[in-house]
Amino acid sequence: MITIKELGRRLDVESDLMISIVRESLTEFNGQDIFEDTQLNKEQFNKIINRGSTEKAIRVKEEVNEEYFTEALIAVRCEGEKQLVSARELHKGLEIGTEFTDWMPRMIEYGFVENIDYTSVWFSKLKNDFAEFNGNVRSMSARGYSIDYIISLDMAKHIAMIQRSELGMKFRNYFIKCEKKMVSQEQQMLELLGSIYNGGQEGVAASKQLTEIEVKKATTPLLATIEEQKPIIDEYNDLMGSDGLTSLDDLAKMIGVGKNKMLSELRAIGILREDTKKYGGKVYRNENHNMPYSSFMKYFELKVLGTNEYTGKIDKKLYVNAKGIRFIKKRLGC
């Protein structure tokens, strides 16, 4: 989406006149209030811009369609002056048949250097969390973490090219556009800084415009991250009840381990009780087994489900509250 104000700026048209042009071009705005921050979608933008045939209109059409309405093939994140890509996302986007853990080392052998072209990270999608590598791949996998590589845009471009496929070329061209877009934006910011230095009304306008660019630059990666993490957040919310409580089974799913293993670790670190007895060579669990010690009850809630019609005993189930989830994940190093 592009605002009327931004479109007017690119066409060198005052906001009031641009609003009038929008009203004339788009019948859907009849009878509605339109402001300079009103946003236009791709179809609306093209209807307006197609009315003009000047070189500027043609250039603005190409720039805006590329900058605002080109579908992102993959998330490109900015850290300072660096543009970065997830190697796992690139592997998925390129539709590589080989397993990622076999494919990526082969890509690195093309002469890429660690901590310059790429860095390795361990990430859990379910937990939306990074973790330091503990030296044991099996242990990291058991905790729900998988290896990824954060690679430079240059490395991503080279990897896409050496695939020698139509998809590879598509990704390579997309990365080149991302590079050009960043250079173009940096050039625009330098020009605005020059106007600010010169002062006057033009300097005031340039200062405001530069602030808007910087805000957009800072928030775009955040919005992309929020959209990217939405399925994870939705999955997390599905595991949480409407009362903010989650069962031990669902907590184990969040953490990415088996329920029995999780309970064993919680008993080992003294959060849950170990309450069993042996009789006739068998181990029997008392009703306090896997119940929290009193000092940790603030992280749990015990719900009464009803009376068991066969045994006559009251059935209870242990739940964890939101504070307890954070506490347990921290204690288990997740």
mmCIF file of C-alpha atoms in Angstrom:
data_model
loop_
_atom_site.group_PDB
_atom_site.id
_atom_site.type_symbol
_atom_site.label_atom_id
_atom_site.label_comp_id
_atom_site.label_asym_id
_atom_site.label_seq_id
_atom_site.Cartn_x
_atom_site.Cartn_y
_atom_site.Cartn_z
ATOM 1 C CA MET A 1 0.000 0.000 0.000
ATOM 2 C CA ILE A 2 1.216 3.516 -0.832
ATOM 3 C CA THR A 3 -0.147 6.736 0.667
ATOM 4 C CA ILE A 4 -1.509 9.572 -1.430
ATOM 5 C CA LYS A 5 1.131 11.808 0.090
ATOM 6 C CA GLU A 6 3.986 9.496 -0.956
ATOM 7 C CA LEU A 7 2.593 9.159 -4.481
ATOM 8 C CA GLY A 8 2.319 12.930 -4.737
ATOM 9 C CA ARG A 9 5.910 13.335 -3.557
ATOM 10 C CA ARG A 10 7.190 10.979 -6.224
ATOM 11 C CA LEU A 11 5.181 12.765 -8.924
ATOM 12 C CA ASP A 12 6.080 16.257 -7.565
ATOM 13 C CA VAL A 13 2.378 16.988 -7.005
ATOM 14 C CA GLU A 14 1.042 18.802 -3.909
ATOM 15 C CA SER A 15 -1.062 16.659 -1.562
ATOM 16 C CA ASP A 16 -4.287 18.660 -2.118
ATOM 17 C CA LEU A 17 -4.018 18.301 -5.897
ATOM 18 C CA MET A 18 -3.127 14.606 -5.539
ATOM 19 C CA ILE A 19 -6.269 14.059 -3.457
ATOM 20 C CA SER A 20 -8.340 15.687 -6.233
ATOM 21 C CA ILE A 21 -6.718 13.412 -8.841
ATOM 22 C CA VAL A 22 -7.537 10.359 -6.711
ATOM 23 C CA ARG A 23 -11.184 11.446 -6.425
ATOM 24 C CA GLU A 24 -11.440 11.855 -10.206
ATOM 25 C CA SER A 25 -9.733 8.533 -10.922
ATOM 26 C CA LEU A 26 -11.387 6.250 -8.359
ATOM 27 C CA THR A 27 -15.174 6.059 -8.041
ATOM 28 C CA GLU A 28 -14.915 3.976 -4.833
ATOM 29 C CA PHE A 29 -13.881 7.124 -2.952
ATOM 30 C CA ASN A 30 -17.013 9.067 -3.959
ATOM 31 C CA GLY A 31 -18.676 10.528 -0.879
ATOM 32 C CA GLN A 32 -15.777 9.486 1.368
ATOM 33 C CA ASP A 33 -13.261 11.615 3.207
ATOM 34 C CA ILE A 34 -9.776 11.311 1.699
ATOM 35 C CA PHE A 35 -6.601 12.447 3.422
ATOM 36 C CA GLU A 36 -2.944 12.555 2.433
ATOM 37 C CA ASP A 37 -2.282 9.422 4.555
ATOM 38 C CA THR A 38 -5.084 7.458 2.831
ATOM 39 C CA GLN A 39 -3.542 4.285 1.415
ATOM 40 C CA LEU A 40 -3.919 3.005 -2.139
ATOM 41 C CA ASN A 41 -3.684 -0.642 -3.158
ATOM 42 C CA LYS A 42 -1.986 -1.885 -6.308
ATOM 43 C CA GLU A 43 -5.108 -1.755 -8.486
ATOM 44 C CA GLN A 44 -5.975 1.777 -7.325
ATOM 45 C CA PHE A 45 -2.414 3.000 -7.834
ATOM 46 C CA ASN A 46 -2.215 1.629 -11.377
ATOM 47 C CA LYS A 47 -5.569 3.200 -12.322
ATOM 48 C CA ILE A 48 -4.238 6.603 -11.268
ATOM 49 C CA ILE A 49 -0.734 6.315 -12.719
ATOM 50 C CA ASN A 50 -1.983 4.944 -16.067
ATOM 51 C CA ARG A 51 -3.675 8.304 -16.705
ATOM 52 C CA GLY A 52 -0.256 9.825 -17.279
ATOM 53 C CA SER A 53 2.118 9.029 -20.122
ATOM 54 C CA THR A 54 5.077 11.234 -19.199
ATOM 55 C CA GLU A 55 8.525 9.780 -18.606
ATOM 56 C CA LYS A 56 8.188 10.600 -14.903
ATOM 57 C CA ALA A 57 4.832 8.767 -14.628
ATOM 58 C CA ILE A 58 6.287 5.696 -16.365
ATOM 59 C CA ARG A 59 9.356 5.750 -14.090
ATOM 60 C CA VAL A 60 7.257 6.198 -10.929
ATOM 61 C CA LYS A 61 4.982 3.342 -12.005
ATOM 62 C CA GLU A 62 7.961 0.987 -12.331
ATOM 63 C CA GLU A 63 9.534 2.147 -9.050
ATOM 64 C CA VAL A 64 6.346 1.944 -6.966
ATOM 65 C CA ASN A 65 5.241 -1.416 -8.356
ATOM 66 C CA GLU A 66 8.692 -2.807 -7.619
ATOM 67 C CA GLU A 67 9.032 -1.207 -4.171
ATOM 68 C CA TYR A 68 5.498 -1.549 -2.809
ATOM 69 C CA PHE A 69 3.705 -4.237 -4.785
ATOM 70 C CA THR A 70 6.335 -6.846 -5.703
ATOM 71 C CA GLU A 71 5.655 -10.046 -3.760
ATOM 72 C CA ALA A 72 8.575 -10.852 -1.469
ATOM 73 C CA LEU A 73 10.064 -14.226 -2.373
ATOM 74 C CA ILE A 74 11.875 -14.423 0.963
ATOM 75 C CA ALA A 75 12.335 -12.235 4.031
ATOM 76 C CA VAL A 76 15.405 -9.986 3.713
ATOM 77 C CA ARG A 77 16.390 -8.449 7.035
ATOM 78 C CA CYS A 78 18.561 -5.382 7.492
ATOM 79 C CA GLU A 79 21.173 -5.114 10.234
ATOM 80 C CA GLY A 80 22.875 -1.754 9.814
ATOM 81 C CA GLU A 81 24.129 -1.712 6.236
ATOM 82 C CA LYS A 82 23.940 -5.517 5.864
ATOM 83 C CA GLN A 83 21.073 -7.373 4.211
ATOM 84 C CA LEU A 84 20.639 -10.909 5.555
ATOM 85 C CA VAL A 85 18.694 -14.043 4.619
ATOM 86 C CA SER A 86 17.895 -17.356 6.332
ATOM 87 C CA ALA A 87 19.607 -20.218 4.493
ATOM 88 C CA ARG A 88 16.795 -22.591 5.522
ATOM 89 C CA GLU A 89 14.193 -20.259 4.002
ATOM 90 C CA LEU A 90 16.282 -20.006 0.825
ATOM 91 C CA HIS A 91 16.629 -23.808 0.665
ATOM 92 C CA LYS A 92 12.830 -24.109 0.968
ATOM 93 C CA GLY A 93 12.163 -21.345 -1.572
ATOM 94 C CA LEU A 94 14.523 -22.875 -4.137
ATOM 95 C CA GLU A 95 12.685 -26.210 -3.696
ATOM 96 C CA ILE A 96 15.932 -28.125 -3.179
ATOM 97 C CA GLY A 97 15.359 -31.893 -3.043
ATOM 98 C CA THR A 98 18.427 -32.612 -0.902
ATOM 99 C CA GLU A 99 18.149 -32.381 2.896
ATOM 100 C CA PHE A 100 19.178 -28.953 4.201
ATOM 101 C CA THR A 101 21.865 -30.390 6.498
ATOM 102 C CA ASP A 102 23.491 -32.133 3.492
ATOM 103 C CA TRP A 103 23.001 -29.275 1.017
ATOM 104 C CA MET A 104 24.234 -26.322 3.073
ATOM 105 C CA PRO A 105 27.788 -27.621 3.800
ATOM 106 C CA ARG A 106 28.215 -28.137 0.050
ATOM 107 C CA MET A 107 27.184 -24.533 -0.593
ATOM 108 C CA ILE A 108 29.700 -23.284 1.986
ATOM 109 C CA GLU A 109 32.470 -25.156 0.117
ATOM 110 C CA TYR A 110 32.139 -22.653 -2.754
ATOM 111 C CA GLY A 111 34.504 -20.386 -0.819
ATOM 112 C CA PHE A 112 32.279 -18.659 1.726
ATOM 113 C CA VAL A 113 33.808 -17.611 5.043
ATOM 114 C CA GLU A 114 32.185 -18.026 8.455
ATOM 115 C CA ASN A 115 31.446 -14.787 10.348
ATOM 116 C CA ILE A 116 31.906 -12.835 7.112
ATOM 117 C CA ASP A 117 29.476 -14.437 4.661
ATOM 118 C CA TYR A 118 27.456 -16.466 7.153
ATOM 119 C CA THR A 119 26.917 -17.324 10.828
ATOM 120 C CA SER A 120 25.388 -20.514 12.187
ATOM 121 C CA VAL A 121 22.478 -20.343 14.649
ATOM 122 C CA TRP A 122 20.209 -22.812 16.433
ATOM 123 C CA PHE A 123 16.541 -21.886 16.276
ATOM 124 C CA SER A 124 13.253 -23.408 17.446
ATOM 125 C CA LYS A 125 10.199 -22.390 15.418
ATOM 126 C CA LEU A 126 7.785 -23.724 18.035
ATOM 127 C CA LYS A 127 9.442 -21.741 20.833
ATOM 128 C CA ASN A 128 10.390 -18.797 18.569
ATOM 129 C CA ASP A 129 13.718 -18.807 20.330
ATOM 130 C CA PHE A 130 17.456 -19.026 19.632
ATOM 131 C CA ALA A 131 19.832 -21.101 21.746
ATOM 132 C CA GLU A 132 23.586 -21.492 22.055
ATOM 133 C CA PHE A 133 24.973 -24.743 20.664
ATOM 134 C CA ASN A 134 25.828 -27.066 23.561
ATOM 135 C CA GLY A 135 28.161 -29.256 21.487
ATOM 136 C CA ASN A 136 25.635 -32.079 21.121
ATOM 137 C CA VAL A 137 23.507 -32.118 17.946
ATOM 138 C CA ARG A 138 21.224 -34.872 19.265
ATOM 139 C CA SER A 139 20.578 -32.943 22.482
ATOM 140 C CA MET A 140 19.743 -29.753 20.569
ATOM 141 C CA SER A 141 17.353 -31.660 18.289
ATOM 142 C CA ALA A 142 15.661 -33.287 21.283
ATOM 143 C CA ARG A 143 14.994 -29.806 22.681
ATOM 144 C CA GLY A 144 13.365 -28.783 19.384
ATOM 145 C CA TYR A 145 16.245 -26.739 17.912
ATOM 146 C CA SER A 146 17.571 -27.060 14.366
ATOM 147 C CA ILE A 147 20.590 -25.429 12.764
ATOM 148 C CA ASP A 148 20.210 -22.522 10.382
ATOM 149 C CA TYR A 149 22.662 -20.117 8.761
ATOM 150 C CA ILE A 150 22.148 -16.371 8.531
ATOM 151 C CA ILE A 151 23.792 -15.495 5.220
ATOM 152 C CA SER A 152 24.661 -12.222 3.480
ATOM 153 C CA LEU A 153 22.668 -11.126 0.453
ATOM 154 C CA ASP A 154 25.805 -11.599 -1.681
ATOM 155 C CA MET A 155 26.086 -15.216 -0.557
ATOM 156 C CA ALA A 156 22.357 -15.765 -1.155
ATOM 157 C CA LYS A 157 22.710 -14.323 -4.658
ATOM 158 C CA HIS A 158 25.635 -16.637 -5.490
ATOM 159 C CA ILE A 159 23.859 -19.696 -4.074
ATOM 160 C CA ALA A 160 20.752 -18.909 -6.146
ATOM 161 C CA MET A 161 22.880 -18.523 -9.288
ATOM 162 C CA ILE A 162 24.768 -21.826 -8.928
ATOM 163 C CA GLN A 163 21.494 -23.780 -8.746
ATOM 164 C CA ARG A 164 21.224 -23.205 -12.522
ATOM 165 C CA SER A 165 17.446 -23.372 -12.413
ATOM 166 C CA GLU A 166 14.578 -21.051 -13.304
ATOM 167 C CA LEU A 167 13.797 -20.627 -9.600
ATOM 168 C CA GLY A 168 17.434 -19.872 -8.880
ATOM 169 C CA MET A 169 17.457 -17.100 -11.477
ATOM 170 C CA LYS A 170 14.193 -15.721 -10.092
ATOM 171 C CA PHE A 171 15.662 -15.506 -6.594
ATOM 172 C CA ARG A 172 18.927 -14.010 -7.887
ATOM 173 C CA ASN A 173 17.033 -11.241 -9.709
ATOM 174 C CA TYR A 174 14.968 -10.611 -6.568
ATOM 175 C CA PHE A 175 18.136 -10.208 -4.474
ATOM 176 C CA ILE A 176 19.574 -7.762 -7.035
ATOM 177 C CA LYS A 177 16.366 -5.690 -6.747
ATOM 178 C CA CYS A 178 16.718 -5.692 -2.950
ATOM 179 C CA GLU A 179 20.283 -4.384 -3.301
ATOM 180 C CA LYS A 180 19.217 -1.627 -5.723
ATOM 181 C CA LYS A 181 16.322 -0.646 -3.468
ATOM 182 C CA MET A 182 18.677 -0.208 -0.509
ATOM 183 C CA VAL A 183 21.161 1.851 -2.572
ATOM 184 C CA SER A 184 18.316 4.010 -3.911
ATOM 185 C CA GLN A 185 16.993 4.616 -0.395
ATOM 186 C CA GLU A 186 20.449 5.514 0.936
ATOM 187 C CA GLN A 187 20.917 7.976 -1.949
ATOM 188 C CA GLN A 188 17.531 9.556 -1.216
ATOM 189 C CA MET A 189 18.455 9.942 2.471
ATOM 190 C CA LEU A 190 21.739 11.657 1.536
ATOM 191 C CA GLU A 191 19.873 14.117 -0.683
ATOM 192 C CA LEU A 192 17.427 14.858 2.147
ATOM 193 C CA LEU A 193 20.323 15.465 4.554
ATOM 194 C CA GLY A 194 21.702 17.987 2.053
ATOM 195 C CA SER A 195 18.339 19.800 1.969
ATOM 196 C CA ILE A 196 18.211 19.844 5.782
ATOM 197 C CA TYR A 197 21.712 21.369 5.847
ATOM 198 C CA ASN A 198 20.619 24.116 3.427
ATOM 199 C CA GLY A 199 17.720 24.997 5.738
ATOM 200 C CA GLY A 200 14.588 26.968 4.911
ATOM 201 C CA GLN A 201 11.134 25.491 4.181
ATOM 202 C CA GLU A 202 12.724 22.850 1.978
ATOM 203 C CA GLY A 203 14.930 21.793 4.891
ATOM 204 C CA VAL A 204 11.916 21.482 7.227
ATOM 205 C CA ALA A 205 10.046 19.333 4.684
ATOM 206 C CA ALA A 206 13.160 17.196 4.104
ATOM 207 C CA SER A 207 13.582 16.666 7.856
ATOM 208 C CA LYS A 208 10.005 15.415 8.169
ATOM 209 C CA GLN A 209 10.399 13.135 5.140
ATOM 210 C CA LEU A 210 13.688 11.709 6.441
ATOM 211 C CA THR A 211 12.025 10.888 9.769
ATOM 212 C CA GLU A 212 9.229 9.030 7.937
ATOM 213 C CA ILE A 213 11.773 7.000 5.940
ATOM 214 C CA GLU A 214 13.741 6.087 9.064
ATOM 215 C CA VAL A 215 10.566 5.024 10.919
ATOM 216 C CA LYS A 216 9.488 2.876 7.959
ATOM 217 C CA LYS A 217 12.975 1.362 7.698
ATOM 218 C CA ALA A 218 12.948 0.490 11.407
ATOM 219 C CA THR A 219 9.418 -0.951 11.528
ATOM 220 C CA THR A 220 9.317 -2.929 8.251
ATOM 221 C CA PRO A 221 11.516 -5.819 9.556
ATOM 222 C CA LEU A 222 9.450 -5.893 12.758
ATOM 223 C CA LEU A 223 6.175 -6.132 10.826
ATOM 224 C CA ALA A 224 7.672 -8.865 8.623
ATOM 225 C CA THR A 225 8.753 -10.774 11.725
ATOM 226 C CA ILE A 226 5.296 -10.463 13.279
ATOM 227 C CA GLU A 227 3.690 -11.796 10.088
ATOM 228 C CA GLU A 228 6.261 -14.582 9.849
ATOM 229 C CA GLN A 229 5.738 -15.625 13.475
ATOM 230 C CA LYS A 230 1.920 -15.470 13.320
ATOM 231 C CA PRO A 231 1.513 -19.259 12.743
ATOM 232 C CA ILE A 232 3.781 -19.902 15.756
ATOM 233 C CA ILE A 233 1.804 -17.465 17.914
ATOM 234 C CA ASP A 234 -1.468 -19.037 16.741
ATOM 235 C CA GLU A 235 -0.130 -22.495 17.593
ATOM 236 C CA TYR A 236 0.937 -21.250 21.035
ATOM 237 C CA ASN A 237 -2.523 -19.726 21.606
ATOM 238 C CA ASP A 238 -4.170 -22.994 20.565
ATOM 239 C CA LEU A 239 -2.239 -24.782 23.299
ATOM 240 C CA MET A 240 -3.324 -22.212 25.888
ATOM 241 C CA GLY A 241 -6.838 -22.421 27.301
ATOM 242 C CA SER A 242 -9.149 -19.411 27.450
ATOM 243 C CA ASP A 243 -8.360 -19.211 31.172
ATOM 244 C CA GLY A 244 -4.631 -18.764 30.468
ATOM 245 C CA LEU A 245 -3.764 -22.277 31.643
ATOM 246 C CA THR A 246 -2.127 -25.123 29.749
ATOM 247 C CA SER A 247 -1.934 -28.826 30.528
ATOM 248 C CA LEU A 248 1.321 -30.674 31.174
ATOM 249 C CA ASP A 249 0.852 -32.501 27.858
ATOM 250 C CA ASP A 250 0.635 -29.217 25.937
ATOM 251 C CA LEU A 251 3.520 -27.722 27.930
ATOM 252 C CA ALA A 252 5.714 -30.622 26.789
ATOM 253 C CA LYS A 253 4.684 -29.869 23.170
ATOM 254 C CA MET A 254 5.662 -26.209 23.620
ATOM 255 C CA ILE A 255 9.050 -27.175 24.997
ATOM 256 C CA GLY A 256 9.576 -29.822 22.336
ATOM 257 C CA VAL A 257 10.223 -32.844 24.580
ATOM 258 C CA GLY A 258 8.253 -35.918 25.661
ATOM 259 C CA LYS A 259 5.957 -35.451 28.643
ATOM 260 C CA ASN A 260 7.610 -38.194 30.730
ATOM 261 C CA LYS A 261 11.069 -36.746 30.118
ATOM 262 C CA MET A 262 9.868 -33.280 31.095
ATOM 263 C CA LEU A 263 8.287 -34.565 34.313
ATOM 264 C CA SER A 264 11.458 -36.509 35.148
ATOM 265 C CA GLU A 265 13.571 -33.351 34.762
ATOM 266 C CA LEU A 266 11.135 -31.312 36.886
ATOM 267 C CA ARG A 267 11.361 -33.935 39.626
ATOM 268 C CA ALA A 268 15.155 -33.999 39.334
ATOM 269 C CA ILE A 269 15.450 -30.234 39.923
ATOM 270 C CA GLY A 270 13.015 -30.305 42.839
ATOM 271 C CA ILE A 271 9.931 -28.636 41.380
ATOM 272 C CA LEU A 272 7.704 -31.734 41.322
ATOM 273 C CA ARG A 273 7.462 -34.417 44.003
ATOM 274 C CA GLU A 274 8.851 -37.938 43.664
ATOM 275 C CA ASP A 275 6.231 -39.946 45.604
ATOM 276 C CA THR A 276 6.305 -43.659 44.827
ATOM 277 C CA LYS A 277 6.461 -46.921 46.761
ATOM 278 C CA LYS A 278 7.421 -50.467 45.885
ATOM 279 C CA TYR A 279 5.145 -53.387 46.570
ATOM 280 C CA GLY A 280 5.604 -56.908 45.270
ATOM 281 C CA GLY A 281 8.402 -55.846 42.956
ATOM 282 C CA LYS A 282 6.256 -53.166 41.335
ATOM 283 C CA VAL A 283 6.476 -49.393 41.679
ATOM 284 C CA TYR A 284 3.250 -47.611 42.588
ATOM 285 C CA ARG A 285 2.665 -43.867 42.382
ATOM 286 C CA ASN A 286 0.995 -42.098 45.270
ATOM 287 C CA GLU A 287 -1.472 -39.295 44.530
ATOM 288 C CA ASN A 288 1.149 -36.634 45.328
ATOM 289 C CA HIS A 289 3.527 -37.988 42.676
ATOM 290 C CA ASN A 290 4.311 -35.279 40.072
ATOM 291 C CA MET A 291 2.582 -32.653 42.237
ATOM 292 C CA PRO A 292 4.463 -29.360 42.822
ATOM 293 C CA TYR A 293 6.085 -28.561 46.139
ATOM 294 C CA SER A 294 4.175 -25.829 48.001
ATOM 295 C CA SER A 295 6.800 -23.160 47.191
ATOM 296 C CA PHE A 296 6.134 -23.685 43.458
ATOM 297 C CA MET A 297 2.312 -23.891 43.570
ATOM 298 C CA LYS A 298 2.092 -20.244 42.434
ATOM 299 C CA TYR A 299 3.081 -21.496 38.963
ATOM 300 C CA PHE A 300 0.360 -24.164 38.807
ATOM 301 C CA GLU A 301 -3.361 -24.691 39.284
ATOM 302 C CA LEU A 302 -5.009 -27.954 40.334
ATOM 303 C CA LYS A 303 -8.466 -28.393 38.836
ATOM 304 C CA VAL A 304 -11.091 -30.776 40.172
ATOM 305 C CA LEU A 305 -12.639 -32.655 37.253
ATOM 306 C CA GLY A 306 -15.246 -34.631 39.226
ATOM 307 C CA THR A 307 -15.678 -37.913 41.032
ATOM 308 C CA ASN A 308 -14.549 -41.130 39.350
ATOM 309 C CA GLU A 309 -17.658 -43.343 39.170
ATOM 310 C CA TYR A 310 -15.577 -46.538 39.375
ATOM 311 C CA THR A 311 -13.119 -45.710 42.171
ATOM 312 C CA GLY A 312 -15.117 -43.062 44.031
ATOM 313 C CA LYS A 313 -12.003 -40.862 44.161
ATOM 314 C CA ILE A 314 -11.936 -37.220 43.108
ATOM 315 C CA ASP A 315 -10.210 -36.799 39.742
ATOM 316 C CA LYS A 316 -7.832 -33.836 39.542
ATOM 317 C CA LYS A 317 -5.656 -32.427 36.790
ATOM 318 C CA LEU A 318 -2.622 -30.186 37.064
ATOM 319 C CA TYR A 319 -2.306 -27.099 34.839
ATOM 320 C CA VAL A 320 0.461 -24.518 34.401
ATOM 321 C CA ASN A 321 -0.205 -20.771 34.278
ATOM 322 C CA ALA A 322 1.555 -18.295 31.943
ATOM 323 C CA LYS A 323 4.072 -17.320 34.617
ATOM 324 C CA GLY A 324 4.770 -21.015 35.226
ATOM 325 C CA ILE A 325 5.455 -21.651 31.535
ATOM 326 C CA ARG A 326 8.154 -18.965 31.514
ATOM 327 C CA PHE A 327 9.580 -20.234 34.821
ATOM 328 C CA ILE A 328 9.751 -23.879 33.721
ATOM 329 C CA LYS A 329 11.244 -23.073 30.313
ATOM 330 C CA LYS A 330 13.935 -21.024 32.006
ATOM 331 C CA ARG A 331 14.695 -23.729 34.585
ATOM 332 C CA LEU A 332 14.923 -26.391 31.861
ATOM 333 C CA GLY A 333 17.152 -24.177 29.708
ATOM 334 C CA CYS A 334 14.630 -23.959 26.858
#
